[in-house]
PDB file of C-alpha atoms in Angstrom:
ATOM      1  CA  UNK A   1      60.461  -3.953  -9.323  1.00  0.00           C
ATOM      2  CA  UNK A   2      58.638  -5.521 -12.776  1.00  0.00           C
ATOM      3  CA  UNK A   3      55.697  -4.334 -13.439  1.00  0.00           C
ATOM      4  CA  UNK A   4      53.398  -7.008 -13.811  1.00  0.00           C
ATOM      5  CA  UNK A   5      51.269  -5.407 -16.326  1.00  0.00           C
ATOM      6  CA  UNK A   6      53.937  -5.094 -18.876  1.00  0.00           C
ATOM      7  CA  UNK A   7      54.847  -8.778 -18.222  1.00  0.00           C
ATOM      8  CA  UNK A   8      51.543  -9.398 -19.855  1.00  0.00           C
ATOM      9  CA  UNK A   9      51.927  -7.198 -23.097  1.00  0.00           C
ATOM     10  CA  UNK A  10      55.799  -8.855 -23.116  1.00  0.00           C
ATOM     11  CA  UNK A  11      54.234 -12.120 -23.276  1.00  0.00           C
ATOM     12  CA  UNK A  12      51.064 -10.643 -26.124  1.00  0.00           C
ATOM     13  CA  UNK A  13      53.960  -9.696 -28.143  1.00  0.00           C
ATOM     14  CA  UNK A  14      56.012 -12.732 -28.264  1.00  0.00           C
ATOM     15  CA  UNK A  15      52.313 -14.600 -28.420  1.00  0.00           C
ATOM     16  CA  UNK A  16      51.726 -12.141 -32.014  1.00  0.00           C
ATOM     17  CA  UNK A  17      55.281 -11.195 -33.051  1.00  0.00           C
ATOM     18  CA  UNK A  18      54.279  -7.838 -33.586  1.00  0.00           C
ATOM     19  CA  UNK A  19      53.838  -4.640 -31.667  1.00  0.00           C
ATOM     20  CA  UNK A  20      50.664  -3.645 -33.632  1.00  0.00           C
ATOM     21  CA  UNK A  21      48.957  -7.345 -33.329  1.00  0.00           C
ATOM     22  CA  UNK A  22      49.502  -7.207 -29.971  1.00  0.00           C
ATOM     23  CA  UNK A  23      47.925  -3.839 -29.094  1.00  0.00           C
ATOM     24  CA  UNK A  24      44.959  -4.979 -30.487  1.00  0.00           C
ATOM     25  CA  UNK A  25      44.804  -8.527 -28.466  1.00  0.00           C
ATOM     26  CA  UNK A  26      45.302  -6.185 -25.267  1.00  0.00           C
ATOM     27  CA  UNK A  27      42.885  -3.327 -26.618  1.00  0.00           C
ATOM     28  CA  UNK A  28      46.401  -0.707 -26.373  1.00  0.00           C
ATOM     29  CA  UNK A  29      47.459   1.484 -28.768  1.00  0.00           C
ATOM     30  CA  UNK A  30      50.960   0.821 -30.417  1.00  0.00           C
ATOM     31  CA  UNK A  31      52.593   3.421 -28.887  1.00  0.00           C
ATOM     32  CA  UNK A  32      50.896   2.248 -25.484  1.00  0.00           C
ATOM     33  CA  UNK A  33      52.809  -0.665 -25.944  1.00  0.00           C
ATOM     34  CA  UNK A  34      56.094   0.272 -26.638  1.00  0.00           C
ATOM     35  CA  UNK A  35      56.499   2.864 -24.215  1.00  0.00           C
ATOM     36  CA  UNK A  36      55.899  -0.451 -21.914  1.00  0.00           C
ATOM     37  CA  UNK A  37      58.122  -2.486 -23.531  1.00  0.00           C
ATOM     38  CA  UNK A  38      60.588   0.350 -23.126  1.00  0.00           C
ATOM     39  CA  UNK A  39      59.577   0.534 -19.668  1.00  0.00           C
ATOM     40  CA  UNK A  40      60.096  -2.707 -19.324  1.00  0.00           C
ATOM     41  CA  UNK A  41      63.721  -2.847 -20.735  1.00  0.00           C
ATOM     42  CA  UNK A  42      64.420  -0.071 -18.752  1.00  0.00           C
ATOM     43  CA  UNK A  43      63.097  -2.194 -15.179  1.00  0.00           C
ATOM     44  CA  UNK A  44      65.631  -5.168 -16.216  1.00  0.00           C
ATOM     45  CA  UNK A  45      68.623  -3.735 -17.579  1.00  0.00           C
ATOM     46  CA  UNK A  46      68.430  -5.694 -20.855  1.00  0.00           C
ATOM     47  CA  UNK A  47      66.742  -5.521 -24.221  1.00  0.00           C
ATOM     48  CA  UNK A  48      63.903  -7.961 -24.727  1.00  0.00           C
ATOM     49  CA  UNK A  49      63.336  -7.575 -28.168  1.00  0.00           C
ATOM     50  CA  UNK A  50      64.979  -7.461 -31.317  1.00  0.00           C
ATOM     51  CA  UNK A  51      63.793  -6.446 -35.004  1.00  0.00           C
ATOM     52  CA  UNK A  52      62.796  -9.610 -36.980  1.00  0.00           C
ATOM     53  CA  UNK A  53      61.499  -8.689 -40.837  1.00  0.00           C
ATOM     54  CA  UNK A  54      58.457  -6.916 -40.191  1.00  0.00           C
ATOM     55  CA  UNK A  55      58.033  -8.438 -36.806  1.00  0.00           C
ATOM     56  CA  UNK A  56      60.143  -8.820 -33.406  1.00  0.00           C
ATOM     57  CA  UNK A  57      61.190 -11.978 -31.861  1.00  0.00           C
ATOM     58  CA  UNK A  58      62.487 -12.287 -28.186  1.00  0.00           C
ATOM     59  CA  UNK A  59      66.226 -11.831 -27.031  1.00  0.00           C
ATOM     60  CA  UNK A  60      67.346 -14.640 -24.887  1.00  0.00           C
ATOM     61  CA  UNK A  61      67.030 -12.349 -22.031  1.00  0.00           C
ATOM     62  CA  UNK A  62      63.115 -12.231 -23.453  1.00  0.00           C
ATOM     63  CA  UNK A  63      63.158 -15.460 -23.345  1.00  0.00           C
ATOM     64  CA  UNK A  64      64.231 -15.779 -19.766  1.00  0.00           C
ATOM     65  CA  UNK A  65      61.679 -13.463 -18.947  1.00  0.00           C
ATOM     66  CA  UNK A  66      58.395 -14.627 -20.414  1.00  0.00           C
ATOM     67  CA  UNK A  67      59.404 -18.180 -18.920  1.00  0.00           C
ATOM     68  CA  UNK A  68      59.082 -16.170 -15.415  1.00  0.00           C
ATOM     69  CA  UNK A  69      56.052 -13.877 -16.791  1.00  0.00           C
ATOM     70  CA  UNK A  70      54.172 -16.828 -17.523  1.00  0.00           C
ATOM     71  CA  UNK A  71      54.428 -18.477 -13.673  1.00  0.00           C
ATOM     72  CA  UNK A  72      53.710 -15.165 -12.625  1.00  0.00           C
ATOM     73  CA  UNK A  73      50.503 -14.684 -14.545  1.00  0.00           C
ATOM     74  CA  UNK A  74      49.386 -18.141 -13.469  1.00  0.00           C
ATOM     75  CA  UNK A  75      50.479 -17.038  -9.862  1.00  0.00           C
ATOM     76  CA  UNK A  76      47.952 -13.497 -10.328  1.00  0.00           C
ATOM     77  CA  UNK A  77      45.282 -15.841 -11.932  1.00  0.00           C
ATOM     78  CA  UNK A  78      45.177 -17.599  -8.560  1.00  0.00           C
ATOM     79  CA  UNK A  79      45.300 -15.116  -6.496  1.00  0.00           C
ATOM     80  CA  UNK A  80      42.244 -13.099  -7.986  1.00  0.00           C
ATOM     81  CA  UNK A  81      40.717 -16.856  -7.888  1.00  0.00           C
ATOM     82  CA  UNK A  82      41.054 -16.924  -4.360  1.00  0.00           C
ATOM     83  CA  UNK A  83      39.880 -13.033  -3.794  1.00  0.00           C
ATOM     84  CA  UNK A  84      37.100 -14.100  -6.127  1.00  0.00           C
ATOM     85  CA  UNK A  85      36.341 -17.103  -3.780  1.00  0.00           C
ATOM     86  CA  UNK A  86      36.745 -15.280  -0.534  1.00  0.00           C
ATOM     87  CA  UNK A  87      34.261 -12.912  -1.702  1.00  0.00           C
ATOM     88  CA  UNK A  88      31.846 -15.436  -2.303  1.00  0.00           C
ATOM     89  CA  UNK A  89      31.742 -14.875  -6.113  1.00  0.00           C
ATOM     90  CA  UNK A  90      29.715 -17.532  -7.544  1.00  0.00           C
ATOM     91  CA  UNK A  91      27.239 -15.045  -9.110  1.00  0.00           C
ATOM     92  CA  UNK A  92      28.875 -13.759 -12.578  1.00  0.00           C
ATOM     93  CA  UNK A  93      29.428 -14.323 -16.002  1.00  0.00           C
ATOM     94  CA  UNK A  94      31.979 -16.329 -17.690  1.00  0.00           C
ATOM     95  CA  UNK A  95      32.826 -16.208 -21.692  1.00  0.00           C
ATOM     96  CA  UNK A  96      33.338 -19.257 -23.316  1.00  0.00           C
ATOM     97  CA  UNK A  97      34.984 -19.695 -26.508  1.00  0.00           C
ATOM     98  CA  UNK A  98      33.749 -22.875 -28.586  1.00  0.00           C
ATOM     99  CA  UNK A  99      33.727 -24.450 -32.370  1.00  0.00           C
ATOM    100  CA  UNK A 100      30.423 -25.368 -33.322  1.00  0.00           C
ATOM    101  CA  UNK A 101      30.179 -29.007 -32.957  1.00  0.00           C
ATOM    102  CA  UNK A 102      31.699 -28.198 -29.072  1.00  0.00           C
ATOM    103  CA  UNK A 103      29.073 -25.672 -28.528  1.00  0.00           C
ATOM    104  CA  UNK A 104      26.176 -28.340 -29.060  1.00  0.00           C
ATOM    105  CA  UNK A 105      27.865 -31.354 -28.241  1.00  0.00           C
ATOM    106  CA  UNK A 106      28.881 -29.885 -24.623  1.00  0.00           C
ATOM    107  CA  UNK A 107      28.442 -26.787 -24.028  1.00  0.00           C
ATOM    108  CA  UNK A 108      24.625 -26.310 -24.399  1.00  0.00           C
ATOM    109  CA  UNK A 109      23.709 -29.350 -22.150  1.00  0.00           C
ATOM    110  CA  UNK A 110      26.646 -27.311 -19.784  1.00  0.00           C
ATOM    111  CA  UNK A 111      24.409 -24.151 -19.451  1.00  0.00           C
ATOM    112  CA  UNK A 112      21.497 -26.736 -19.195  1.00  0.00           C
ATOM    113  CA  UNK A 113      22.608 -28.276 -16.404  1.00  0.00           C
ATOM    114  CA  UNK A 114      24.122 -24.831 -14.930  1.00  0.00           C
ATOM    115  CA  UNK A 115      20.650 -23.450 -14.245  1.00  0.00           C
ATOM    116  CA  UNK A 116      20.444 -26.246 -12.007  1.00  0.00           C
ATOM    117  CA  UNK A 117      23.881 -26.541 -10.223  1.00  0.00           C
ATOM    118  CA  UNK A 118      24.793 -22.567 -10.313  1.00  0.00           C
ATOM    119  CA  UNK A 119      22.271 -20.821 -10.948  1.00  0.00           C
ATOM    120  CA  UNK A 120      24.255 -17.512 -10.363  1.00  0.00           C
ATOM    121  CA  UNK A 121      26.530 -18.369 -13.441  1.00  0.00           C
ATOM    122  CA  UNK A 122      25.965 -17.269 -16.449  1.00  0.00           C
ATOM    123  CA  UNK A 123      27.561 -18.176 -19.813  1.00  0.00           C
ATOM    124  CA  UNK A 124      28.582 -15.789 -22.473  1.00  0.00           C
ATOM    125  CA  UNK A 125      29.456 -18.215 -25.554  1.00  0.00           C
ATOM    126  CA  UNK A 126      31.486 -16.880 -29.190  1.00  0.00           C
ATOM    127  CA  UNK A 127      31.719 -19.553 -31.434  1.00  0.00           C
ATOM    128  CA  UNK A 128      34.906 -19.673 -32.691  1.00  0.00           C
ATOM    129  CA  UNK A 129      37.079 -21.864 -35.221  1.00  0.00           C
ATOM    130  CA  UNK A 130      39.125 -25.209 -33.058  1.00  0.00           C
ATOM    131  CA  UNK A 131      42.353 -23.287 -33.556  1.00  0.00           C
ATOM    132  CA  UNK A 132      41.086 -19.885 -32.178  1.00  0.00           C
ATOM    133  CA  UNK A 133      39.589 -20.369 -29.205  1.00  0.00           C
ATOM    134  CA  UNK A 134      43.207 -20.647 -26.639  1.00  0.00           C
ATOM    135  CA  UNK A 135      44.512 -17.223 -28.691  1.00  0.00           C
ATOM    136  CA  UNK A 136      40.892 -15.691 -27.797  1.00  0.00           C
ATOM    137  CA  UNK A 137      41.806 -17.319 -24.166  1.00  0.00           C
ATOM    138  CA  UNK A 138      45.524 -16.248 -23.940  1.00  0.00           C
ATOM    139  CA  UNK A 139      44.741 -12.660 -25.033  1.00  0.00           C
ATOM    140  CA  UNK A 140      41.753 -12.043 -22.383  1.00  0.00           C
ATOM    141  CA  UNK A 141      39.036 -12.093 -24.715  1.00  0.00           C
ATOM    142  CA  UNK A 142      37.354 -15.599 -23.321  1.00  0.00           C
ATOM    143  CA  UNK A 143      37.674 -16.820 -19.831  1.00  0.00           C
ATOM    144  CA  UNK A 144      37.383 -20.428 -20.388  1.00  0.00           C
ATOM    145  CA  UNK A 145      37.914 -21.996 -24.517  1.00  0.00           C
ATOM    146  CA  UNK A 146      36.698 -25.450 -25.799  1.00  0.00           C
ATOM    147  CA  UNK A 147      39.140 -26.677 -28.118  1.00  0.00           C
ATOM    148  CA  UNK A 148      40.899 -29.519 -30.014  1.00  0.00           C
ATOM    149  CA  UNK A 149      44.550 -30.807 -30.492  1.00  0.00           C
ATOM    150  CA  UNK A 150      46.193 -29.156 -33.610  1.00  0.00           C
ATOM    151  CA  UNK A 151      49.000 -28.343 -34.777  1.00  0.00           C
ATOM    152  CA  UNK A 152      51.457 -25.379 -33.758  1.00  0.00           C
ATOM    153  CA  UNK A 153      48.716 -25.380 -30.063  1.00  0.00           C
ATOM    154  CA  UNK A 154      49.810 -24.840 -27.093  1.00  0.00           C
ATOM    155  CA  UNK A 155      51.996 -27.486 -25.798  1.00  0.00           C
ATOM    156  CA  UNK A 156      50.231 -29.248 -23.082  1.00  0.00           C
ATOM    157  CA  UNK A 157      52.575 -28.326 -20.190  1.00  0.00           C
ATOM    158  CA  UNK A 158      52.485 -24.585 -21.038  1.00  0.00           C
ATOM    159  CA  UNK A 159      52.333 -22.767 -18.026  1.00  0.00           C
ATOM    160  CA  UNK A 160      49.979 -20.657 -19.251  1.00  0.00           C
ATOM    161  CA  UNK A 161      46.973 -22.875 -19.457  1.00  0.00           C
ATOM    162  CA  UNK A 162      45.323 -25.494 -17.093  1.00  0.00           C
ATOM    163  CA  UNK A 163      43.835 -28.012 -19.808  1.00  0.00           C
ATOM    164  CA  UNK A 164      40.738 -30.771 -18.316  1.00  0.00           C
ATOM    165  CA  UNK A 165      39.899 -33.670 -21.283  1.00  0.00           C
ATOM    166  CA  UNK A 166      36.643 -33.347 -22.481  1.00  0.00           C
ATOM    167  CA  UNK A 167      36.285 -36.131 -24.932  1.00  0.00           C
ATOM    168  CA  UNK A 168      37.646 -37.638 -28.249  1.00  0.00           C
ATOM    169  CA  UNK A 169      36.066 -38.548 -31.162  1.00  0.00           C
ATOM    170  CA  UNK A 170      36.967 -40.721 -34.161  1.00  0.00           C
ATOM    171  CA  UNK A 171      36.836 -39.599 -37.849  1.00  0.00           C
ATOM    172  CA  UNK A 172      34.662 -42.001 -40.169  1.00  0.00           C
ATOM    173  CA  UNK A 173      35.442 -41.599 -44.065  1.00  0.00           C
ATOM    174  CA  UNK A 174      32.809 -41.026 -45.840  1.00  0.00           C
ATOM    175  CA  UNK A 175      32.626 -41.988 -49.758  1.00  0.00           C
ATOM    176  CA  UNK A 176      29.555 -41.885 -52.391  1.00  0.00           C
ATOM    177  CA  UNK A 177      27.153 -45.176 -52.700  1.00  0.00           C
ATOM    178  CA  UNK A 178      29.021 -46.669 -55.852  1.00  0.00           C
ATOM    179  CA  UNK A 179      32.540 -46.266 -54.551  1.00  0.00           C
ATOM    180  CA  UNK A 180      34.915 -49.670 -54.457  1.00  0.00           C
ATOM    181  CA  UNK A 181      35.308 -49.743 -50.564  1.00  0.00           C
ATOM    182  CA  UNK A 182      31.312 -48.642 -49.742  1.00  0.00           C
ATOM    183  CA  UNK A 183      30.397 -51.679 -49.249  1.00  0.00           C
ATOM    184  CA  UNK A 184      31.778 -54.378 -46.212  1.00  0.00           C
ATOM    185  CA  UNK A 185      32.403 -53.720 -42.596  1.00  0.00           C
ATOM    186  CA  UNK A 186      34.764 -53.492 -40.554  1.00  0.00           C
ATOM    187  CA  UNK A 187      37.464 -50.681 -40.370  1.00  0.00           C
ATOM    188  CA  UNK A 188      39.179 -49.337 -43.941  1.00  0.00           C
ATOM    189  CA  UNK A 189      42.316 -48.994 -44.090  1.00  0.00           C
ATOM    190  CA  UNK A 190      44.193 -45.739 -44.615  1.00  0.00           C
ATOM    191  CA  UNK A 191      46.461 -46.696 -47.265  1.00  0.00           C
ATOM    192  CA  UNK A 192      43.129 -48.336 -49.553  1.00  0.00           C
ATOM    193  CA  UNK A 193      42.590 -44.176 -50.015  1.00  0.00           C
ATOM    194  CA  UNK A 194      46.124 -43.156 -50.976  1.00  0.00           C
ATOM    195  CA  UNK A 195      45.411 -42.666 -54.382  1.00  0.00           C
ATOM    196  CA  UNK A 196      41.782 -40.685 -54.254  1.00  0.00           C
ATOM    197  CA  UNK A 197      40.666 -37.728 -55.096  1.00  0.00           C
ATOM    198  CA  UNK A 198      40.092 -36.121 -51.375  1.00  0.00           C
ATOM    199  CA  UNK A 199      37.421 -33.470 -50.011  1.00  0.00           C
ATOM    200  CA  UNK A 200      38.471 -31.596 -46.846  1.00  0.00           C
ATOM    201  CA  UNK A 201      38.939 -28.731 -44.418  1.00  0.00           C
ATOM    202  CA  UNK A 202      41.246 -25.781 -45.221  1.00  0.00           C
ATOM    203  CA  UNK A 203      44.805 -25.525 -43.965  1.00  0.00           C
ATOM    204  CA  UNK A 204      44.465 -23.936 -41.031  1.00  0.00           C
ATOM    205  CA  UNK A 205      41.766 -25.814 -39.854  1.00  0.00           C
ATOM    206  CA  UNK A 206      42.944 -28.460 -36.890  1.00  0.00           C
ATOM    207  CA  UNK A 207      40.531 -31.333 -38.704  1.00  0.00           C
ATOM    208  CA  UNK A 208      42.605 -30.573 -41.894  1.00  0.00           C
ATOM    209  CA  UNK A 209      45.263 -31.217 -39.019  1.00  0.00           C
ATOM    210  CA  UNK A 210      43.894 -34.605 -38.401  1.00  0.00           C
ATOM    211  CA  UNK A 211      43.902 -35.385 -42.061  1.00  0.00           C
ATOM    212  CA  UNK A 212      46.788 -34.969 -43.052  1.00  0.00           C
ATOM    213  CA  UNK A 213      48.516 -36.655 -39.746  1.00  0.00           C
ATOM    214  CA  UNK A 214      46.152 -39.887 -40.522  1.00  0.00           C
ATOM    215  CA  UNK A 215      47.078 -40.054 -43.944  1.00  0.00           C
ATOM    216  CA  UNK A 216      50.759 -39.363 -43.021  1.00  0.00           C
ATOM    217  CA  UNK A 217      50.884 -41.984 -40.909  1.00  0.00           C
ATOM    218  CA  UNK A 218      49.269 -44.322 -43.484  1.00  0.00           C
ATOM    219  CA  UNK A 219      52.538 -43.604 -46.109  1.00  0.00           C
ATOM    220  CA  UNK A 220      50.785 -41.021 -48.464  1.00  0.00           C
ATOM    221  CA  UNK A 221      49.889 -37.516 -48.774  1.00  0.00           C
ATOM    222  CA  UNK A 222      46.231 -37.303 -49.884  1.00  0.00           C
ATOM    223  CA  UNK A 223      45.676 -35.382 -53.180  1.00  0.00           C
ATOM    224  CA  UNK A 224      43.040 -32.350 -52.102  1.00  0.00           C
ATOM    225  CA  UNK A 225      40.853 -31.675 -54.448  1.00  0.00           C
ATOM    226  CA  UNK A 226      38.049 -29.899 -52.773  1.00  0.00           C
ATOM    227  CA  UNK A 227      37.956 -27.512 -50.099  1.00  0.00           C
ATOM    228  CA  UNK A 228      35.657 -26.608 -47.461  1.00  0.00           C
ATOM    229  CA  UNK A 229      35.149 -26.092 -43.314  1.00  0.00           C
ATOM    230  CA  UNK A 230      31.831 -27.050 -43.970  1.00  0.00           C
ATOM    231  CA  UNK A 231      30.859 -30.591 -43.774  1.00  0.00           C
ATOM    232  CA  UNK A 232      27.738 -30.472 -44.924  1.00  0.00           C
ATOM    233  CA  UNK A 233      29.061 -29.676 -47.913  1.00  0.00           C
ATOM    234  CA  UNK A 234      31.788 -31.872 -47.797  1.00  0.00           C
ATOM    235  CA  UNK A 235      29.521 -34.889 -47.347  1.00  0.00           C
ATOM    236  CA  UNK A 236      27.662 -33.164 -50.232  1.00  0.00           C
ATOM    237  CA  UNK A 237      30.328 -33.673 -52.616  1.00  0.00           C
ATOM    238  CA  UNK A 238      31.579 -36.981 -51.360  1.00  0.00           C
ATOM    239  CA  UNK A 239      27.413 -38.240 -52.339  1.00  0.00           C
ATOM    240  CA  UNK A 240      28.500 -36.561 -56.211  1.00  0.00           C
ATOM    241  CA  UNK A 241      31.417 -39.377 -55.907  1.00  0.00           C
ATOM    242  CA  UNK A 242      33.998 -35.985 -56.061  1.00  0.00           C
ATOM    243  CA  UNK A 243      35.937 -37.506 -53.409  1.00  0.00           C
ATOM    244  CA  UNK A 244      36.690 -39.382 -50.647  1.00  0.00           C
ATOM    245  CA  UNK A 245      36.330 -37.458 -46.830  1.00  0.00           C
ATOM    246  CA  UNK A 246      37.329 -38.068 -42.903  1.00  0.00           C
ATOM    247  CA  UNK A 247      34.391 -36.534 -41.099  1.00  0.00           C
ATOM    248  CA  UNK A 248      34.582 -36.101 -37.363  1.00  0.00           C
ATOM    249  CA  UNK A 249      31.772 -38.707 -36.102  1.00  0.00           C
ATOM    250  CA  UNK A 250      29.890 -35.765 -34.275  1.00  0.00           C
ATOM    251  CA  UNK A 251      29.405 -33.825 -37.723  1.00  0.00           C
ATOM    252  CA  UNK A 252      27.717 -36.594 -39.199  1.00  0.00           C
ATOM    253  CA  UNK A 253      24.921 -36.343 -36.908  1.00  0.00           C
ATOM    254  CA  UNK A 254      21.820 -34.916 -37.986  1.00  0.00           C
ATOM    255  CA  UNK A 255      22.994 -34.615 -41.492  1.00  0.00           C
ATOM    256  CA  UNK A 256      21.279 -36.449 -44.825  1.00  0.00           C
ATOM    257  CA  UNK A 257      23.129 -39.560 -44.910  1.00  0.00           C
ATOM    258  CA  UNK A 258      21.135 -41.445 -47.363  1.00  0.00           C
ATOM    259  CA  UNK A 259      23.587 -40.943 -50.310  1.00  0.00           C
ATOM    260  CA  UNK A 260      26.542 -41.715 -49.010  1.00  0.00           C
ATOM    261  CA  UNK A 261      28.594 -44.516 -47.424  1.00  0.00           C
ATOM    262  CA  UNK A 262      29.907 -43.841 -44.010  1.00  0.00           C
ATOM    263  CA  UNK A 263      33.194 -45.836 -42.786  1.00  0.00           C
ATOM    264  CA  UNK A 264      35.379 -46.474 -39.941  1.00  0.00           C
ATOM    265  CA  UNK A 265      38.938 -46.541 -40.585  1.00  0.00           C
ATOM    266  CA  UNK A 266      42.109 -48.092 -39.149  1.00  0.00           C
ATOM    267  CA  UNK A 267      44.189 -45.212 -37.746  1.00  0.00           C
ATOM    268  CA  UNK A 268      43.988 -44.179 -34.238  1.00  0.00           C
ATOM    269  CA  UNK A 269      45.376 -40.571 -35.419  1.00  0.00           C
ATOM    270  CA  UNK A 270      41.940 -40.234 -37.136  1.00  0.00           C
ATOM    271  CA  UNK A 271      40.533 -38.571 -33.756  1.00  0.00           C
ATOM    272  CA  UNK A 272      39.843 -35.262 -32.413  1.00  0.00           C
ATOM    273  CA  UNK A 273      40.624 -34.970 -28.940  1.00  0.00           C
ATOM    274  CA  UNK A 274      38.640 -32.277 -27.263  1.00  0.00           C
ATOM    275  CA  UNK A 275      39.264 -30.469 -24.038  1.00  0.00           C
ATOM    276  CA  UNK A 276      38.450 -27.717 -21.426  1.00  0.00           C
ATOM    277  CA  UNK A 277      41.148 -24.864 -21.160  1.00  0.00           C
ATOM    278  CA  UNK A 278      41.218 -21.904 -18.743  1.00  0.00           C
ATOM    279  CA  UNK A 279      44.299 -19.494 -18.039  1.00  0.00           C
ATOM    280  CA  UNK A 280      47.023 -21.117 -15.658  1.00  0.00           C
ATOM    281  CA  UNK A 281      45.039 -20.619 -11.893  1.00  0.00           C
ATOM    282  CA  UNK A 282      41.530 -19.528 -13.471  1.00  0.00           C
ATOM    283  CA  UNK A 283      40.658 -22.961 -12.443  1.00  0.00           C
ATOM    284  CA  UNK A 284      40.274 -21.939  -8.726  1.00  0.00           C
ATOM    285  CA  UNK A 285      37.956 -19.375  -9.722  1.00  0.00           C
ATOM    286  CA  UNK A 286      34.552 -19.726  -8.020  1.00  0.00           C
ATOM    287  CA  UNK A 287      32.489 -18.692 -11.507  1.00  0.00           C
ATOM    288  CA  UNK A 288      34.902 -21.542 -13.566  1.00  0.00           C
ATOM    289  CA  UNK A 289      35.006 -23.974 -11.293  1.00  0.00           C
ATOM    290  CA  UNK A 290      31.049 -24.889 -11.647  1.00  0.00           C
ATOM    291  CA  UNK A 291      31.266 -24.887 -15.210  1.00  0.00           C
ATOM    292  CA  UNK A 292      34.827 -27.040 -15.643  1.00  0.00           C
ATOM    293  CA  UNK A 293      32.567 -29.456 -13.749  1.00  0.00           C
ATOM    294  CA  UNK A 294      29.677 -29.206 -15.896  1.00  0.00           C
ATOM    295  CA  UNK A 295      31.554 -29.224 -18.916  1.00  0.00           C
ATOM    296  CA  UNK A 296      33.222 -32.486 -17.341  1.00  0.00           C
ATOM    297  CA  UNK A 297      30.069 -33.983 -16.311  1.00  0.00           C
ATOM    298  CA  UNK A 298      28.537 -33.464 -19.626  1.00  0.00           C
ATOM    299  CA  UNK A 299      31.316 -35.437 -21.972  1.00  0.00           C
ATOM    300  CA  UNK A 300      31.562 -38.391 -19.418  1.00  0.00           C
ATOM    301  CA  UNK A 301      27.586 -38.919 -20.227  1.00  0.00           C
ATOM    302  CA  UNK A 302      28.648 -39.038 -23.577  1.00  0.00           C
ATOM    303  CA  UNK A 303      30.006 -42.601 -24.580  1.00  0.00           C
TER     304      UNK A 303
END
């Protein structure tokens, strides 16, 4: 019979491509791990992993079984769900992983409201970057993430995760006072920046993501100048006139605006979409279901 246990550290070391990264995720030593790998080889008859570089990648008989490790893990998810349930669990605490702007823009009025709706839940939040949170979920570390669309995320039928839309948000560009476009209303369109200077996220970052995906779609591939993940001082340097900037509209609030022309523009990829994730069957569990719904409730009052 499979262990289910080394189905999980199967699937952490497809998830991390190596033996060492995933010890870490699952708080194992290395050898830990590969006598369960070994194990596991030795339960199925076939060998799951090859040598890739430094890393491993799956066999296709690894690949046949994570596809069946990952129902199963949903399948455990919901059973400990309905344990938790049966046992009348709704007194707890749940970790949430979050990027800032997520944190105050739903998660704080979430815990708010929480004292009111379940007042046995409590909420454990690590801010984390929009492209870290589902890792910090996937490996155990989180119980429920706030995240964004980005690329190289989990596609959204992986098994693994149960995803609820939060909200979405448009990106404004943001250029200084004297620049050509500042002026005029109405939206901008993408391709009047193709030839700017441009201030922006780091690779890496899923708003750098959005950037590049807008401008993409516009017919150009914007000329980064500047780099930060803050966007304070990204608006900063857009009011010295070093660039033009795409700003997520949430950022922009409760920053100094006064030097600096904010814009809508034409693209419909200029968005961050926002959402909810727990593991595949978490969302049964009695201490995640109150706060999926507050979460929920939350970014419908939003607009």
């Amino acid at each position: 019979m499979i262990d289910a246990r080394r189905l999980r550290t199967l699937r952490a070391v497809a998830d991390h491509r190596t033996v060492t990264a995933a010890a870490a995720a699952l708080y194992l030593t290395p050898s830990a791990v590969s006598q369960q790998l070994a194990a596991l080889e030795q339960e199925t008859g076939h060998a799951l992993l090859a040598r890739d570089g430094r890393g491993v990648r799956l066999t296709a008989a690894g690949e046949i079984l994570v596809g069946h490790a990952d129902a199963v893990l949903a399948q455990l998810e919901r059973a400990e769900a309905d344990l938790a349930a049966y046992a009348a669990g709704a007194q707890g605490e749940v970790t949430v992983a979050s990027f800032a702007t997520g944190i105050s823009m739903v998660l704080a009025p979430a815990i708010a409201a929480l004292t009111d709706t379940a007042p046995g839940v409590r909420l454990k939040v690590l801010d984390a970057e929009g492209d870290a949170s589902l890792p910090m979920l996937l490996d155990g570390q989180a119980d429920l993430a706030v995240a964004v669309e980005y690329r190289g995320a989990p596609r959204a039928d992986d098994q693994r995760l149960a995803r609820f839309p939060l909200y979405a948000e448009p990106f404004e560009a943001v250029l200084a006072l004297d620049h050509r476009l500042a002026a005029g209303t109405g939206s901008i369109p993408m391709a009047e920046l193709a030839a700017e200077p441009w201030i922006g996220p780091y690779p890496g970052n899923p708003c750098h993501d959005v950037v590049l995906l807008a401008c993409e779609h516009a017919g150009f591939a914007p000329r980064l100048v500047h780099s930060s993940d803050d966007f304070r001082a990204v608006i900063a340097l857009a009011s010295a006139g070093a660039g033009v900037a795409l700003v997520p509209r949430s950022a922009l609030r409760g920053v100094e605006l006064d030097h600096v022309a904010v814009r809508a523009v034409d693209s419909a990829l200029a968005t961050r979409k926002v959402f909810a994730a727990v593991r595949g069957g978490a969302e049964r569990h009695p201490l995640i279901r109150p706060v999926l719904r507050a979460l929920e409730t939350v970014a419908a009052g939003l607009g």
